[in-house]
Amino acid sequence: MMVDIRLLVDSKNHLGEGPLWDVEEQRLYWIDSSASEIWSAREDGSDVKLYYVPTHIGSMALRETGGAVLALANGFSLYDFRSQRLTHIGDPEADEPENRLNDGKVDRRGRFIAGYMSYDHDRLDAGRGQRPVRNSALYRLDPDLSITRLESGIKCSNGPCWSPDDRTFYFCDSYDDIMYAYDYDIETGSLSNRRDFASNRQYPGTFDGSTVDAEGYIWNAHVFGGRIIRYAPDGSIDREIEFPVRNLTSVMFGGKDLDILYVTSMGRPIKGVPQREAHAGGVFAVHGLGVKGLPEPRFGG
């Protein structure tokens, strides 16, 4: 099978993340987390639009009633695209100033699931044998705007997504080199029975953003590793796609037939060293995969 990787938008994002295809608008959205920007474009990369937010952004979802819900450095907020104004909802980790919300997605009951990460990646807990501090958590924002903690002991939340039957929730802590699977109760939005699903220890880099295709296979962007990997529902590796840039961040199926895999990337210097790849920080479109994704739900609030 011939796979065609195309540069969609040479956006030169500092930290491109969170590709989101909206079937209603037929547009692709994505964010630049550290530049505090929301981008959007048509399927072919034309008609690029840019919006601004006042603080770092970890993820977003469109709302059924218009606008978006955002996972920001200071918690959850609603966003109006026309005025570019925020309505703050709440920050469940306001007492942890080094933490910010990171990756998030909406389940098929309209709930927004997003987790925190620590800005201080290298901070160690002297009271726990100098292990990295894991004081972040995963939260559920319900359509009534209530916030519920689902999981704790996290350092960097990434890759939330669901199986097509809504019975399994996949999630990564990027510092564990493990993708986890949970039993998911779609009626209540609760998690149980966490287990190891896949390991990344045999590859350079680590797990970042994920999506699930219509066949129930999980696609993950390996940040610092320069590849996209498709995992079977049993956790085995089904396919690998090497990329022309190394620092991939997230993936999402889109296009009118949901058969294009959109991929975001990171353009910022790594440990002070500029990246040499010409299109680092760009958004890519992968054609010819022979599989389709699922429509991304909107937030119900």
Short mmCIF file of C-alpha atoms in Angstrom, two decimals:
data_model
loop_
_atom_site.label_atom_id
_atom_site.label_comp_id
_atom_site.label_asym_id
_atom_site.label_seq_id
_atom_site.Cartn_x
_atom_site.Cartn_y
_atom_site.Cartn_z
CA MET A 1 0.00 0.00 0.00
CA MET A 2 1.42 3.37 -1.07
CA VAL A 3 1.18 5.96 1.68
CA ASP A 4 1.40 9.62 0.63
CA ILE A 5 2.58 12.09 3.30
CA ARG A 6 1.90 15.71 2.33
CA LEU A 7 2.67 18.97 4.08
CA LEU A 8 -0.81 20.50 4.58
CA VAL A 9 0.05 23.81 6.28
CA ASP A 10 3.58 25.05 6.90
CA SER A 11 2.40 26.62 10.16
CA LYS A 12 5.78 26.46 11.89
CA ASN A 13 4.04 25.87 15.21
CA HIS A 14 6.17 26.06 18.34
CA LEU A 15 4.15 23.19 19.83
CA GLY A 16 1.48 22.08 17.37
CA GLU A 17 -1.05 19.76 19.01
CA GLY A 18 -4.62 18.48 19.11
CA PRO A 19 -5.78 18.07 15.48
CA LEU A 20 -9.59 18.07 15.46
CA TRP A 21 -11.71 17.43 12.37
CA ASP A 22 -15.26 18.74 12.65
CA VAL A 23 -17.68 16.89 10.36
CA GLU A 24 -20.30 19.65 10.60
CA GLU A 25 -18.01 22.48 9.48
CA GLN A 26 -15.77 20.23 7.36
CA ARG A 27 -12.76 22.00 8.83
CA LEU A 28 -9.59 20.96 10.62
CA TYR A 29 -8.71 22.68 13.89
CA TRP A 30 -5.44 22.42 15.78
CA ILE A 31 -3.57 24.40 18.42
CA ASP A 32 -0.14 25.80 19.13
CA SER A 33 0.05 25.06 22.83
CA SER A 34 2.91 27.34 23.85
CA ALA A 35 2.07 30.14 21.40
CA SER A 36 -1.51 30.25 22.81
CA GLU A 37 -3.12 29.94 19.37
CA ILE A 38 -6.01 28.08 17.73
CA TRP A 39 -5.67 27.36 14.00
CA SER A 40 -8.14 26.04 11.44
CA ALA A 41 -8.16 25.19 7.72
CA ARG A 42 -10.14 23.37 5.07
CA GLU A 43 -9.46 19.77 4.09
CA ASP A 44 -6.85 20.85 1.53
CA GLY A 45 -5.08 23.30 3.84
CA SER A 46 -6.65 26.42 2.33
CA ASP A 47 -8.54 29.22 4.11
CA VAL A 48 -6.29 29.18 7.17
CA LYS A 49 -7.70 31.05 10.18
CA LEU A 50 -5.96 31.95 13.42
CA TYR A 51 -7.41 32.75 16.85
CA TYR A 52 -5.71 33.74 20.09
CA VAL A 53 -6.13 32.82 23.75
CA PRO A 54 -4.47 34.56 26.72
CA THR A 55 -2.60 31.56 28.13
CA HIS A 56 -1.08 28.22 27.12
CA ILE A 57 -3.61 25.78 25.68
CA GLY A 58 -3.49 22.01 25.99
CA SER A 59 -6.51 20.92 23.92
CA MET A 60 -9.93 21.97 22.69
CA ALA A 61 -13.28 20.64 21.54
CA LEU A 62 -16.10 22.33 19.65
CA ARG A 63 -19.43 22.78 21.43
CA GLU A 64 -22.87 21.68 20.25
CA THR A 65 -24.14 25.20 21.00
CA GLY A 66 -21.28 26.99 19.20
CA GLY A 67 -17.79 28.05 20.20
CA ALA A 68 -15.40 25.73 21.97
CA VAL A 69 -14.37 24.34 25.32
CA LEU A 70 -10.67 24.77 26.07
CA ALA A 71 -8.18 23.04 28.36
CA LEU A 72 -5.88 25.89 29.39
CA ALA A 73 -3.00 26.49 31.77
CA ASN A 74 -5.51 27.82 34.31
CA GLY A 75 -8.21 25.19 33.89
CA PHE A 76 -11.33 24.74 31.77
CA SER A 77 -12.93 27.63 29.87
CA LEU A 78 -15.56 28.24 27.21
CA TYR A 79 -14.44 30.21 24.14
CA ASP A 80 -16.28 32.43 21.67
CA PHE A 81 -14.52 32.54 18.28
CA ARG A 82 -16.05 35.85 17.17
CA SER A 83 -15.04 37.89 20.22
CA GLN A 84 -12.09 35.60 21.13
CA ARG A 85 -13.24 35.90 24.75
CA LEU A 86 -13.22 33.30 27.50
CA THR A 87 -15.70 32.28 30.17
CA HIS A 88 -13.79 30.52 32.95
CA ILE A 89 -15.30 27.30 34.30
CA GLY A 90 -12.82 26.10 36.90
CA ASP A 91 -9.29 24.96 37.68
CA PRO A 92 -9.21 21.79 39.81
CA GLU A 93 -5.41 22.08 40.22
CA ALA A 94 -5.18 25.78 41.01
CA ASP A 95 -3.04 24.87 44.03
CA GLU A 96 -0.38 23.39 41.71
CA PRO A 97 1.03 26.41 39.79
CA GLU A 98 3.49 24.21 37.86
CA ASN A 99 0.63 22.18 36.34
CA ARG A 100 -1.46 22.96 33.26
CA LEU A 101 -4.18 21.11 31.38
CA ASN A 102 -2.92 19.12 28.40
CA ASP A 103 -4.52 16.63 26.00
CA GLY A 104 -8.28 16.09 25.94
CA LYS A 105 -11.16 14.69 23.88
CA VAL A 106 -14.95 14.34 24.02
CA ASP A 107 -16.73 11.01 24.55
CA ARG A 108 -19.90 10.05 22.67
CA ARG A 109 -22.09 11.42 25.47
CA GLY A 110 -20.62 14.90 25.08
CA ARG A 111 -18.25 14.87 28.08
CA PHE A 112 -14.78 16.46 27.77
CA ILE A 113 -12.01 14.32 29.29
CA ALA A 114 -8.68 16.10 29.79
CA GLY A 115 -5.65 15.73 32.03
CA TYR A 116 -2.91 17.91 33.48
CA MET A 117 0.83 17.90 33.01
CA SER A 118 3.69 19.52 34.89
CA TYR A 119 5.69 22.38 33.39
CA ASP A 120 8.62 21.27 35.52
CA HIS A 121 9.41 18.01 33.71
CA ASP A 122 12.61 17.44 35.68
CA ARG A 123 11.31 18.13 39.19
CA LEU A 124 12.04 15.25 41.58
CA ASP A 125 10.38 14.25 44.83
CA ALA A 126 13.16 13.92 47.43
CA GLY A 127 10.79 12.08 49.74
CA ARG A 128 10.16 9.33 47.18
CA GLY A 129 13.62 8.24 46.19
CA GLN A 130 14.15 11.11 43.74
CA ARG A 131 11.42 9.87 41.41
CA PRO A 132 9.67 12.42 39.16
CA VAL A 133 6.82 14.27 40.85
CA ARG A 134 3.46 12.87 39.71
CA ASN A 135 0.95 15.33 41.10
CA SER A 136 -1.31 15.74 38.06
CA ALA A 137 -4.68 14.12 37.41
CA LEU A 138 -7.24 13.30 34.72
CA TYR A 139 -10.65 15.02 34.84
CA ARG A 140 -14.09 14.82 33.29
CA LEU A 141 -15.95 18.01 32.41
CA ASP A 142 -19.65 17.20 32.09
CA PRO A 143 -22.16 19.17 29.97
CA ASP A 144 -23.50 20.76 33.18
CA LEU A 145 -19.92 22.12 33.66
CA SER A 146 -19.24 20.02 36.76
CA ILE A 147 -15.69 18.65 37.08
CA THR A 148 -14.85 15.15 38.34
CA ARG A 149 -11.41 13.62 38.92
CA LEU A 150 -11.01 10.25 37.18
CA GLU A 151 -7.35 9.32 37.76
CA SER A 152 -4.35 10.68 39.70
CA GLY A 153 -0.59 10.20 40.00
CA ILE A 154 0.11 11.51 36.47
CA LYS A 155 3.06 13.50 35.17
CA CYS A 156 2.04 14.25 31.56
CA SER A 157 -1.48 13.38 30.34
CA ASN A 158 -1.72 12.39 26.67
CA GLY A 159 -3.63 10.37 24.10
CA PRO A 160 -7.18 10.02 25.50
CA CYS A 161 -9.46 8.12 23.09
CA TRP A 162 -12.15 5.42 23.04
CA SER A 163 -12.86 2.14 21.29
CA PRO A 164 -15.73 2.28 18.77
CA ASP A 165 -18.04 0.43 21.17
CA ASP A 166 -17.23 2.95 23.97
CA ARG A 167 -16.23 0.15 26.34
CA THR A 168 -12.47 0.86 26.42
CA PHE A 169 -10.66 4.12 27.18
CA TYR A 170 -7.02 4.49 26.13
CA PHE A 171 -4.65 6.91 27.86
CA CYS A 172 -0.92 7.63 28.14
CA ASP A 173 1.32 9.21 30.72
CA SER A 174 4.14 10.20 28.37
CA TYR A 175 6.75 9.60 31.08
CA ASP A 176 5.75 5.97 31.58
CA ASP A 177 6.43 4.62 28.05
CA ILE A 178 3.17 2.74 28.55
CA MET A 179 -0.24 3.15 26.94
CA TYR A 180 -2.98 2.12 29.34
CA ALA A 181 -6.44 0.73 28.72
CA TYR A 182 -9.38 1.12 31.12
CA ASP A 183 -12.90 -0.22 31.19
CA TYR A 184 -15.18 2.73 30.40
CA ASP A 185 -18.80 3.14 31.47
CA ILE A 186 -20.33 5.33 28.77
CA GLU A 187 -23.47 5.89 30.85
CA THR A 188 -21.60 7.39 33.82
CA GLY A 189 -18.26 8.45 32.33
CA SER A 190 -16.31 6.45 34.92
CA LEU A 191 -13.06 4.45 34.60
CA SER A 192 -12.04 1.12 36.13
CA ASN A 193 -9.65 -1.82 35.68
CA ARG A 194 -6.52 -0.04 34.42
CA ARG A 195 -4.05 -2.35 32.66
CA ASP A 196 -1.01 -2.04 30.40
CA PHE A 197 -2.03 -1.97 26.75
CA ALA A 198 1.19 -1.28 24.80
CA SER A 199 4.82 -0.42 25.53
CA ASN A 200 7.05 2.06 23.71
CA ARG A 201 10.34 0.96 25.25
CA GLN A 202 11.68 -0.59 22.03
CA TYR A 203 11.49 2.77 20.18
CA PRO A 204 13.09 6.18 20.52
CA GLY A 205 10.72 8.84 21.82
CA THR A 206 7.48 8.26 23.66
CA PHE A 207 3.70 8.18 23.32
CA ASP A 208 1.87 11.42 22.51
CA GLY A 209 -1.56 12.05 20.96
CA SER A 210 -3.81 9.20 19.77
CA THR A 211 -6.98 8.46 17.84
CA VAL A 212 -9.00 5.30 17.10
CA ASP A 213 -10.13 4.31 13.60
CA ALA A 214 -13.42 2.71 12.56
CA GLU A 215 -11.86 -0.77 12.85
CA GLY A 216 -10.94 -0.18 16.50
CA TYR A 217 -7.19 0.21 15.93
CA ILE A 218 -5.29 2.90 17.84
CA TRP A 219 -3.01 5.35 16.02
CA ASN A 220 -0.36 7.12 18.08
CA ALA A 221 2.16 9.86 17.34
CA HIS A 222 5.57 9.02 18.80
CA VAL A 223 7.03 12.34 19.84
CA PHE A 224 10.85 12.51 19.43
CA GLY A 225 10.56 9.24 17.49
CA GLY A 226 9.48 10.38 14.01
CA ARG A 227 6.85 7.71 13.44
CA ILE A 228 3.14 6.98 13.63
CA ILE A 229 2.23 3.50 14.93
CA ARG A 230 -1.08 1.69 14.52
CA TYR A 231 -1.87 -0.72 17.36
CA ALA A 232 -4.34 -3.59 17.09
CA PRO A 233 -7.04 -3.93 19.77
CA ASP A 234 -4.87 -6.57 21.48
CA GLY A 235 -1.95 -4.10 21.79
CA SER A 236 0.23 -5.61 19.07
CA ILE A 237 1.82 -3.39 16.42
CA ASP A 238 -0.06 -3.51 13.13
CA ARG A 239 1.72 -0.82 11.09
CA GLU A 240 4.47 1.81 11.33
CA ILE A 241 4.82 4.96 9.24
CA GLU A 242 8.09 6.89 9.36
CA PHE A 243 7.83 10.66 8.96
CA PRO A 244 10.00 13.41 7.47
CA VAL A 245 9.98 15.21 10.84
CA ARG A 246 10.93 13.69 14.18
CA ASN A 247 8.80 15.52 16.70
CA LEU A 248 5.25 14.44 15.91
CA THR A 249 2.64 15.29 18.52
CA SER A 250 -0.87 14.08 17.65
CA VAL A 251 -3.14 12.51 15.03
CA MET A 252 -6.78 12.69 13.88
CA PHE A 253 -8.71 11.30 10.92
CA GLY A 254 -10.61 13.81 8.80
CA GLY A 255 -11.59 14.91 5.34
CA LYS A 256 -15.03 14.47 3.79
CA ASP A 257 -14.59 10.67 3.85
CA LEU A 258 -12.68 10.57 7.15
CA ASP A 259 -9.83 8.78 5.37
CA ILE A 260 -7.04 11.37 5.76
CA LEU A 261 -4.83 11.19 8.85
CA TYR A 262 -3.88 14.69 9.98
CA VAL A 263 -0.68 14.97 12.01
CA THR A 264 0.64 17.90 14.05
CA SER A 265 4.27 18.50 14.97
CA MET A 266 6.59 20.50 17.18
CA GLY A 267 8.96 23.17 15.85
CA ARG A 268 10.46 24.51 19.05
CA PRO A 269 14.13 23.93 19.93
CA ILE A 270 14.79 20.79 21.95
CA LYS A 271 16.99 21.49 25.00
CA GLY A 272 18.12 24.69 23.32
CA VAL A 273 19.08 23.05 20.02
CA PRO A 274 17.13 24.33 16.95
CA GLN A 275 15.47 21.70 14.79
CA ARG A 276 17.01 21.29 11.34
CA GLU A 277 13.98 19.83 9.56
CA ALA A 278 12.53 22.33 7.12
CA HIS A 279 8.89 21.64 7.98
CA ALA A 280 9.13 20.99 11.73
CA GLY A 281 6.07 22.53 13.36
CA GLY A 282 3.93 21.95 10.27
CA VAL A 283 0.67 20.06 9.88
CA PHE A 284 0.72 17.00 7.63
CA ALA A 285 -1.93 14.97 5.79
CA VAL A 286 -1.43 11.23 5.25
CA HIS A 287 -3.33 9.77 2.29
CA GLY A 288 -3.70 6.19 1.09
CA LEU A 289 -3.97 4.41 4.45
CA GLY A 290 -6.99 2.35 3.39
CA VAL A 291 -8.85 2.95 6.65
CA LYS A 292 -11.29 5.54 7.97
CA GLY A 293 -11.74 7.32 11.25
CA LEU A 294 -14.82 8.08 13.32
CA PRO A 295 -16.65 11.42 13.62
CA GLU A 296 -15.36 13.44 16.56
CA PRO A 297 -18.17 14.37 19.00
CA ARG A 298 -18.84 17.91 20.16
CA PHE A 299 -18.98 18.94 23.82
CA GLY A 300 -22.54 18.89 25.11
CA GLY A 301 -22.29 21.99 27.29
#
